[in-house]
Amino acid sequence: MSSTACRECPLRKRAIFTPMSREEIVFTQQFKTGELVVDAGTTILLEGSNSPQLYTVLKGMGTRYTTLENGRRQVINFLFPGDFAGLQAGLMGEMKHSIEATTPMTLCVFRRTALFQLYELHPERAYDLTWIAAVEEHFLGETIASLGQRSAAQRIAWALVRIYERLKAVGMEAHGSVPLPFKQQDLADALGLSLVHTNKMLKMLRDKNLAQWQNGRLKVSNLPALATVAMIDLAAPEPRPLI
Amino acid sequence: MSSTACRECPLRKRAIFTPMSREEIVFTQQFKTGELVVDAGTTILLEGSNSPQLYTVLKGMGTRYTTLENGRRQVINFLFPGDFAGLQAGLMGEMKHSIEATTPMTLCVFRRTALFQLYELHPERAYDLTWIAAVEEHFLGETIASLGQRSAAQRIAWALVRIYERLKAVGMEAHGSVPLPFKQQDLADALGLSLVHTNKMLKMLRDKNLAQWQNGRLKVSNLPALATVAMIDLAAPEPRPLI
DNA sequence: CGGTCCTTTGATACTAGTCAATTGTTGTGG
DNA sequence: CCACAACAATTGACTAGTATCAAAGGACCG
């Protein structure tokens, strides 16, 4: 199967992404060197390595995580279609975290060496790259606030709302639910909770008819109610650039 | 008192910051529109506002925080000299967090409207800006790992080590200690701990002779030992750009 | 000198972690 | 097609780490 052309990119059409001019599309196409297709379970980027690539997730899902000295794992965030990865290695020379494919994934691969060229020749795209970093920074800040100030139940609710929104924004909602092929352990590691307690909180939300996550799909029957539990002020997600 | 010229900038000389060419200094000077001097306690940026400015901390310290719906405060990080602020508002149009001066502060002010010009005319500086965002992203990721996976004692130790390193890197170490004019409540809010428990953990570290934080100064007699408690692999800090 | 703010300490309550065992699911080989 | 292994989800019992509550110093200021 041949590589997807940027102009045909199914993600770009989504309202969540800021529109791109034809020229931008052409340049992005040049910047793209190919596609990486990996099986579920593959480690795409390894902490400490200096992988020379930048990626955008085209299909599939993964986790971005670090491992502490005591062996505990922290999932920094989940990777969904449209997400950009590898900027830290791209600029700082070394990965500060690992990325693992949870499902089979397809990633657009960009040449890291072309990064500086991008800054010189395509300021709008460079601007977008910084924008992406700023959006990511904002999201990480919100995660910090969740881990620091929300109770276990609130954290789970918060994560489910955010995940639901993100997947919906990239068009993965169907039959009132979204695919969510992670293990409960992954969510636990993302929220700093134990697996057992995560399980109990999920059951609680299920019993209250707020969110059902089973068989790899997440169904939220009453999003506003779940957002209330999560202490989230539900707002339309702001458009962000896609690279 | 007149504004500090970029070429005289006392921060730029520090090894922690990547060197700047004369041209870069000249441009930065043009980009800078002045200085903001504020008293302790001033709110510099307010969540939700669309402040049109970008800042670099020249002197003093502050906190970057958000407030949740239930009134609890999460300190995202501390602002020290050399730190850059306002990028989110600069790109995304609205502040996602507030910034408050803890001590009197002096900030270099940059014109937000010149931001795009910077991308068009000075790709190296634009590159640096993205670099700064990536460094910040990395630091926030480490914070997430701390809140998620470290115990209270480890979190405190972690924070003190990181703070000590950062202040030392900008030349604020003197007599084997660094100034740290925050309240225990600020640290508690940064680490997602209660004030009381934070106090007890600080006492524990003090009793073990690992770290003394009193009267606005932090003294770490045995940094490697503190880093061990914190589960940190002590490494020389990597240089980052200054704007 | 009283008031305010921050730090410190003790007592108690509760959230979430750990341990252990059971159930359900999927895939494999006989 | 069934037995078994491997893994994920679930549940219950118990424990530990932190939060909460309350009160007492200390430091600073008008």
XYZ file of C-alpha atoms (C1' of nucleotides) in Angstrom:
546
model
C 0.000 0.000 0.000
C 1.400 3.374 -0.907
C 1.842 6.329 1.381
C -1.020 8.746 1.952
C -0.575 12.048 0.152
C -0.865 15.074 2.422
C -3.451 16.577 0.129
C -5.572 13.512 0.694
C -4.975 13.485 4.425
C -8.218 12.428 6.094
C -7.322 14.247 9.296
C -6.827 17.645 7.753
C -10.515 17.968 6.915
C -11.568 17.897 10.531
C -12.758 21.175 11.984
C -10.432 20.770 14.943
C -7.452 21.474 12.710
C -6.725 24.921 11.360
C -7.012 25.136 7.575
C -3.897 24.835 5.439
C -3.177 26.652 2.232
C -2.272 24.671 -0.856
C 1.304 25.828 -0.558
C 1.498 24.640 2.992
C 0.220 21.273 1.960
C 2.797 21.055 -0.768
C 5.580 21.904 1.620
C 4.373 19.484 4.246
C 4.417 16.838 1.579
C 8.065 17.595 0.869
C 8.899 17.564 4.519
C 7.343 14.140 4.852
C 9.692 11.335 4.007
C 7.361 8.410 4.339
C 5.178 6.442 6.626
C 5.927 4.138 9.482
C 3.586 1.241 10.022
C 4.002 -0.648 13.264
C 2.298 -3.505 15.070
C 0.628 -3.156 18.415
C 3.172 -3.327 21.203
C 6.035 -1.811 19.244
C 8.207 0.770 20.962
C 8.437 3.636 18.488
C 10.673 5.972 20.428
C 12.812 4.932 23.340
C 13.764 7.183 26.213
C 17.416 8.184 25.983
C 17.783 7.355 22.315
C 18.388 10.094 19.816
C 15.983 9.116 17.136
C 16.250 11.530 14.260
C 12.601 11.527 13.337
C 9.490 13.540 13.875
C 6.092 11.944 13.596
C 2.451 12.709 13.229
C 0.027 9.972 14.132
C -2.096 9.144 11.148
C -3.842 6.037 12.424
C -3.938 4.079 15.633
C -3.221 4.897 19.261
C -0.284 4.765 21.610
C 1.087 5.911 24.947
C 3.855 8.339 25.799
C 5.452 7.418 29.095
C 8.523 7.527 31.295
C 9.780 4.965 33.719
C 11.091 6.057 37.105
C 14.060 4.559 38.872
C 11.829 2.456 41.080
C 10.283 0.855 38.014
C 6.967 2.654 38.188
C 5.586 3.899 34.924
C 3.951 7.246 34.318
C 1.895 7.641 31.192
C 2.350 11.292 30.221
C -0.456 11.194 27.725
C -2.182 9.103 25.136
C -1.388 9.489 21.471
C -4.312 9.790 19.112
C -4.532 10.515 15.389
C -3.348 14.036 14.632
C -0.916 14.158 17.525
C 2.642 15.204 16.888
C 5.608 13.446 18.514
C 9.347 13.700 18.638
C 9.786 17.435 18.989
C 11.863 17.092 22.118
C 14.303 14.759 20.468
C 14.167 16.959 17.399
C 15.336 19.997 19.273
C 17.021 18.748 22.385
C 18.808 15.810 20.874
C 17.493 13.094 23.116
C 14.154 11.541 23.878
C 12.912 12.236 27.347
C 10.207 9.611 27.195
C 9.199 6.490 25.330
C 6.363 5.957 22.924
C 4.665 2.651 22.475
C 2.009 1.620 20.015
C -1.084 0.277 21.729
C -2.804 -0.646 18.490
C -1.270 -1.039 15.064
C -0.244 2.464 14.068
C 0.582 4.435 10.974
C 2.747 7.518 11.429
C 3.828 10.187 8.990
C 7.594 10.499 9.232
C 9.368 13.819 8.819
C 13.066 14.314 8.366
C 14.556 15.895 11.414
C 17.392 17.384 9.449
C 14.856 19.365 7.480
C 13.618 20.997 10.645
C 15.869 23.987 10.509
C 15.120 24.404 6.844
C 11.495 24.568 7.783
C 12.267 27.468 10.050
C 14.134 29.294 7.344
C 11.803 28.695 4.454
C 8.369 28.275 5.959
C 7.805 30.572 8.877
C 4.080 29.814 8.966
C 4.766 26.150 9.430
C 7.421 26.894 12.025
C 4.891 29.046 13.794
C 2.484 26.148 13.732
C 5.085 23.908 15.270
C 5.513 26.278 18.193
C 1.767 26.489 18.446
C 1.550 22.738 18.702
C 4.147 22.783 21.448
C 2.183 25.467 23.288
C -1.044 23.475 23.019
C 0.740 20.451 24.351
C 2.166 22.507 27.170
C -1.303 23.661 28.066
C -2.612 20.138 28.122
C 0.220 18.961 30.343
C -0.510 21.816 32.705
C -4.083 20.677 32.959
C -2.894 17.156 33.667
C -0.720 18.466 36.482
C -3.730 20.218 37.943
C -5.676 16.968 37.751
C -3.053 14.858 39.455
C -2.474 17.510 42.060
C -5.971 18.610 42.943
C -8.559 16.106 41.799
C -9.731 13.052 43.729
C -9.509 9.626 42.155
C -13.092 9.701 40.913
C -12.659 13.193 39.517
C -9.453 12.227 37.775
C -11.044 9.285 36.046
C -13.996 11.395 34.985
C -11.653 14.130 33.791
C -9.604 11.722 31.722
C -12.656 10.126 30.157
C -14.117 13.478 29.173
C -10.864 14.680 27.635
C -10.329 11.420 25.809
C -13.850 11.422 24.518
C -13.505 14.976 23.243
C -10.217 14.316 21.533
C -11.380 11.192 19.787
C -14.621 12.794 18.754
C -12.709 15.733 17.298
C -10.826 13.444 14.965
C -13.985 11.720 13.863
C -13.761 8.481 15.791
C -17.137 8.675 17.437
C -19.624 6.118 16.189
C -22.841 4.770 17.691
C -22.441 7.152 20.620
C -19.116 5.710 21.638
C -15.441 5.922 20.791
C -12.805 3.206 20.526
C -10.504 3.098 23.543
C -8.251 0.076 23.262
C -6.128 0.678 26.349
C -5.892 -1.425 29.462
C -7.124 -0.192 32.808
C -3.498 -0.313 33.882
C -2.655 2.309 31.266
C -5.252 4.695 32.612
C -4.103 3.986 36.154
C -0.522 4.801 35.173
C -1.684 7.986 33.497
C -3.551 9.209 36.550
C -1.218 8.072 39.300
C -3.739 5.615 40.682
C -3.505 1.926 41.469
C -5.068 -0.521 39.076
C -7.491 -1.775 41.706
C -8.717 1.646 42.642
C -9.038 2.663 39.016
C -11.198 -0.359 38.447
C -13.429 0.517 41.371
C -13.878 4.093 40.244
C -14.748 2.939 36.738
C -17.368 0.648 38.207
C -18.743 3.533 40.223
C -19.110 5.690 37.104
C -20.677 2.770 35.300
C -23.161 2.179 38.122
C -24.093 5.840 38.069
C -24.625 5.569 34.333
C -22.071 8.232 33.575
C -19.528 6.343 31.513
C -19.158 2.826 30.233
C -15.730 1.671 29.189
C -15.829 -1.954 28.181
C -14.539 -4.158 25.416
C -12.286 -1.444 24.124
C -14.990 1.154 23.658
C -15.934 4.134 25.758
C -19.535 5.213 25.869
C -20.565 8.399 27.593
C -24.310 8.744 27.811
C -24.365 12.027 29.644
C -21.288 14.100 28.901
C -22.316 17.215 30.845
C -22.959 15.118 33.957
C -19.585 13.437 33.611
C -17.961 16.829 33.105
C -19.590 18.004 36.311
C -18.089 15.120 38.244
C -14.770 15.967 36.619
C -15.063 19.649 37.530
C -14.624 20.553 33.915
C -16.137 23.557 32.275
C -17.227 22.037 28.972
C -16.258 24.231 26.043
C -15.831 23.745 22.345
C -12.268 22.613 21.669
C -10.122 25.214 19.961
C -8.674 24.488 16.548
C -5.000 23.633 16.437
C -2.563 23.167 13.590
C -1.799 19.817 12.052
C 1.575 18.990 10.619
C 16.280 53.598 36.371
C 16.634 52.849 32.684
C 15.993 49.546 31.019
C 18.706 46.917 30.872
C 20.219 46.598 27.414
C 20.178 43.061 26.046
C 23.891 43.235 25.377
C 24.414 43.892 29.057
C 21.997 41.196 30.133
C 23.443 39.558 33.232
C 21.599 36.312 32.560
C 22.982 35.731 29.112
C 26.464 35.131 30.452
C 25.448 32.064 32.397
C 26.612 28.738 31.000
C 23.094 27.354 31.210
C 22.058 29.550 28.294
C 23.168 28.876 24.753
C 25.404 31.597 23.356
C 23.914 34.331 21.189
C 25.517 36.014 18.215
C 25.803 39.764 18.155
C 23.088 39.925 15.527
C 20.763 37.902 17.658
C 21.346 40.236 20.539
C 20.590 43.213 18.361
C 17.373 41.696 17.165
C 16.285 40.674 20.637
C 16.820 44.247 21.656
C 14.478 45.406 18.910
C 11.912 42.851 19.880
C 11.998 44.071 23.448
C 9.717 46.984 24.075
C 10.587 47.711 27.671
C 10.592 46.401 31.171
C 7.848 45.714 33.602
C 8.617 46.231 37.260
C 6.050 44.913 39.692
C 5.671 44.629 43.439
C 5.405 41.368 45.280
C 1.875 40.022 45.130
C 1.010 41.527 41.753
C -0.882 39.373 39.277
C 1.046 39.732 36.030
C -1.091 37.572 33.810
C -4.607 36.512 34.598
C -6.197 33.295 33.432
C -8.712 33.970 30.682
C -7.384 37.382 29.782
C -5.778 37.944 26.435
C -2.732 39.859 27.429
C -0.787 40.846 24.364
C 2.629 40.488 25.903
C 5.454 38.040 26.140
C 7.882 38.161 29.023
C 11.232 36.968 30.164
C 11.924 37.119 33.866
C 14.931 39.271 34.505
C 14.783 39.522 38.274
C 12.631 38.111 41.020
C 10.411 35.070 41.353
C 6.793 34.172 40.791
C 4.312 31.341 40.448
C 2.370 30.099 37.481
C -0.905 28.536 38.586
C -4.479 27.666 37.738
C -7.481 27.605 39.979
C -9.981 24.761 39.728
C -13.710 25.100 40.002
C -13.666 23.967 43.620
C -11.295 26.783 44.493
C -8.178 24.651 44.882
C -5.032 26.067 43.412
C -2.431 24.159 41.419
C 0.944 25.760 41.028
C 2.138 24.579 37.615
C 5.668 25.757 38.211
C 7.785 28.436 39.738
C 9.146 31.292 37.680
C 12.795 32.103 38.072
C 15.096 34.512 36.255
C 15.576 33.454 32.653
C 12.151 31.848 32.375
C 9.919 32.785 29.503
C 6.190 33.384 29.923
C 3.177 34.225 27.860
C 3.709 31.982 24.876
C 0.328 30.365 25.240
C -1.468 33.670 25.161
C 0.866 34.766 22.403
C -0.147 31.922 20.161
C -3.475 30.710 21.401
C -4.997 34.047 22.183
C -5.896 33.468 25.784
C -4.040 32.755 28.989
C -4.608 29.304 30.380
C -3.117 30.127 33.753
C -2.263 33.057 35.978
C 1.119 34.401 36.952
C 1.739 36.114 40.212
C 4.855 37.846 41.456
C 6.079 36.369 44.727
C 8.851 38.892 45.127
C 9.253 42.226 43.379
C 9.981 41.305 39.772
C 11.482 42.829 36.690
C 10.403 41.379 33.360
C 11.546 42.058 29.832
C 8.494 42.793 27.753
C 8.243 41.759 24.116
C 5.656 42.902 21.662
C 3.319 40.080 20.821
C 2.483 41.587 17.477
C 6.127 41.272 16.544
C 5.969 37.535 17.098
C 5.093 36.604 13.574
C 7.705 38.985 12.279
C 10.196 37.111 14.380
C 9.256 33.939 12.563
C 9.654 35.565 9.196
C 12.859 37.453 9.776
C 14.739 35.529 12.424
C 14.351 31.810 12.027
C 17.090 31.076 14.562
C 15.228 32.975 17.214
C 11.974 31.331 16.221
C 13.726 27.990 16.502
C 14.848 28.978 19.992
C 11.311 29.810 20.930
C 10.156 26.348 19.971
C 13.116 24.939 21.833
C 12.046 26.797 24.943
C 8.558 25.396 24.568
C 9.977 21.897 24.199
C 12.137 22.282 27.300
C 9.131 23.488 29.214
C 7.129 20.559 27.923
C 9.799 18.207 29.155
C 9.806 19.766 32.568
C 6.039 19.547 32.850
C 6.242 15.888 31.883
C 8.656 15.292 34.706
C 6.301 17.078 37.064
C 3.488 14.805 35.980
C 5.665 11.801 36.728
C 6.398 13.221 40.158
C 2.793 13.870 41.067
C 1.744 10.515 39.705
C 4.447 8.208 40.970
C 6.410 9.730 43.813
C 5.473 9.635 47.494
C 5.105 12.865 49.440
C 8.672 12.751 50.754
C 10.043 11.982 47.318
C 8.059 14.800 45.758
C 9.391 17.336 48.206
C 12.933 16.124 47.712
C 12.444 16.181 43.949
C 11.148 19.723 43.989
C 13.950 20.973 46.192
C 16.607 19.390 43.997
C 15.124 20.847 40.823
C 14.683 24.257 42.388
C 18.195 24.230 43.726
C 19.613 23.316 40.333
C 17.644 25.969 38.507
C 18.564 28.746 40.874
C 22.176 27.693 40.928
C 22.239 27.720 37.133
C 21.258 31.372 37.062
C 23.858 32.287 39.616
C 21.746 32.666 42.708
C 23.695 30.303 44.918
C 25.619 32.010 47.712
C 27.040 30.646 50.951
C 25.898 27.171 50.014
C 22.274 28.172 49.775
C 19.789 29.765 47.405
C 17.005 32.270 48.038
C 13.557 30.659 48.067
C 11.018 33.237 49.132
C 7.911 31.117 48.713
C 5.493 29.963 51.363
C 5.124 26.325 52.282
C 1.612 26.616 50.935
C 3.042 27.397 47.491
C 5.128 24.258 47.498
C 2.175 22.255 48.786
C 0.029 23.586 45.940
C 2.757 22.749 43.455
C 3.039 19.160 44.609
C -0.594 18.355 45.301
C 0.020 17.919 49.027
C -1.637 19.473 52.037
C 0.153 22.254 53.828
C 0.397 20.234 57.020
C 1.912 17.220 55.358
C 4.324 19.365 53.384
C 5.487 20.897 56.614
C 6.035 17.483 58.179
C 8.014 16.218 55.225
C 10.187 19.329 55.270
C 10.871 18.726 58.920
C 11.810 15.148 58.160
C 14.314 16.231 55.523
C 15.651 18.827 57.900
C 16.042 16.271 60.690
C 17.889 13.973 58.318
C 20.145 16.864 57.410
C 19.232 16.670 53.756
C 17.690 20.063 53.139
C 17.031 23.144 55.212
C 14.484 25.600 53.957
C 14.020 28.401 56.442
C 13.748 32.156 56.421
C 13.390 32.267 52.692
C 16.572 30.394 51.915
C 17.118 26.798 50.879
C 20.291 25.063 51.935
C 21.144 21.619 50.632
C 24.153 20.198 52.377
C 24.216 16.897 50.551
C 22.718 17.188 47.104
C 23.456 13.620 45.958
C 21.790 12.233 49.070
C 18.744 14.420 48.501
C 18.658 13.358 44.868
C 18.676 9.733 45.983
C 15.642 10.318 48.164
C 14.043 12.054 45.194
C 14.874 9.167 42.842
C 16.639 11.582 40.559
C 19.589 10.716 38.417
C 21.721 13.800 38.919
C 23.090 15.111 35.631
C 24.523 18.370 34.436
C 21.674 20.577 33.226
C 21.566 21.049 29.478
C 21.933 24.522 28.024
C 18.784 26.160 26.763
C 18.122 29.330 24.805
C 17.336 32.633 26.412
C 15.119 35.211 24.800
C 0.837 45.682 72.298
C -2.561 43.492 69.634
C -3.379 41.703 65.117
C -2.203 39.105 61.130
C 0.169 35.780 58.707
C 3.053 31.800 58.506
C 4.966 27.718 60.628
C 4.777 23.865 63.621
C 2.730 20.078 66.178
C -0.692 16.568 67.735
C -4.941 13.827 67.145
C -8.153 11.748 64.161
C -10.485 10.432 59.725
C -10.572 8.801 55.277
C -8.901 8.025 50.589
C -6.383 5.153 47.984
C -2.770 1.453 48.049
C -1.519 -3.353 48.720
C -2.478 -8.163 49.014
C -4.985 -12.045 47.632
C -8.280 -14.598 45.326
C -11.966 -15.165 41.767
C -13.974 -14.568 37.372
C -13.977 -13.737 32.607
C -11.666 -13.697 27.986
C -8.719 -15.113 24.373
C -5.717 -17.969 22.056
C -3.178 -22.499 21.521
C -2.392 -27.216 20.947
C -3.892 -31.799 21.439
C -14.081 -29.324 20.635
C -12.008 -29.208 24.987
C -8.256 -28.363 28.346
C -5.052 -25.243 29.582
C -2.327 -21.147 29.842
C -1.919 -16.314 29.858
C -3.779 -12.151 30.646
C -7.251 -8.613 31.955
C -11.041 -7.342 34.864
C -13.302 -7.669 39.194
C -14.088 -8.084 44.089
C -13.143 -8.240 49.171
C -10.219 -7.537 53.275
C -6.844 -5.007 55.323
C -3.237 -1.287 55.685
C -0.790 2.850 55.020
C -0.160 7.353 53.532
C -2.159 11.855 53.505
C -5.859 14.938 54.442
C -8.398 17.358 57.754
C -9.169 19.561 62.101
C -7.577 22.139 65.893
C -4.500 24.699 68.513
C -0.168 26.622 69.770
C 4.033 29.013 68.768
C 6.851 32.722 66.090
C 7.687 36.634 63.337
C 6.526 40.975 61.700
C 3.905 45.411 61.457
C 1.266 49.438 62.506
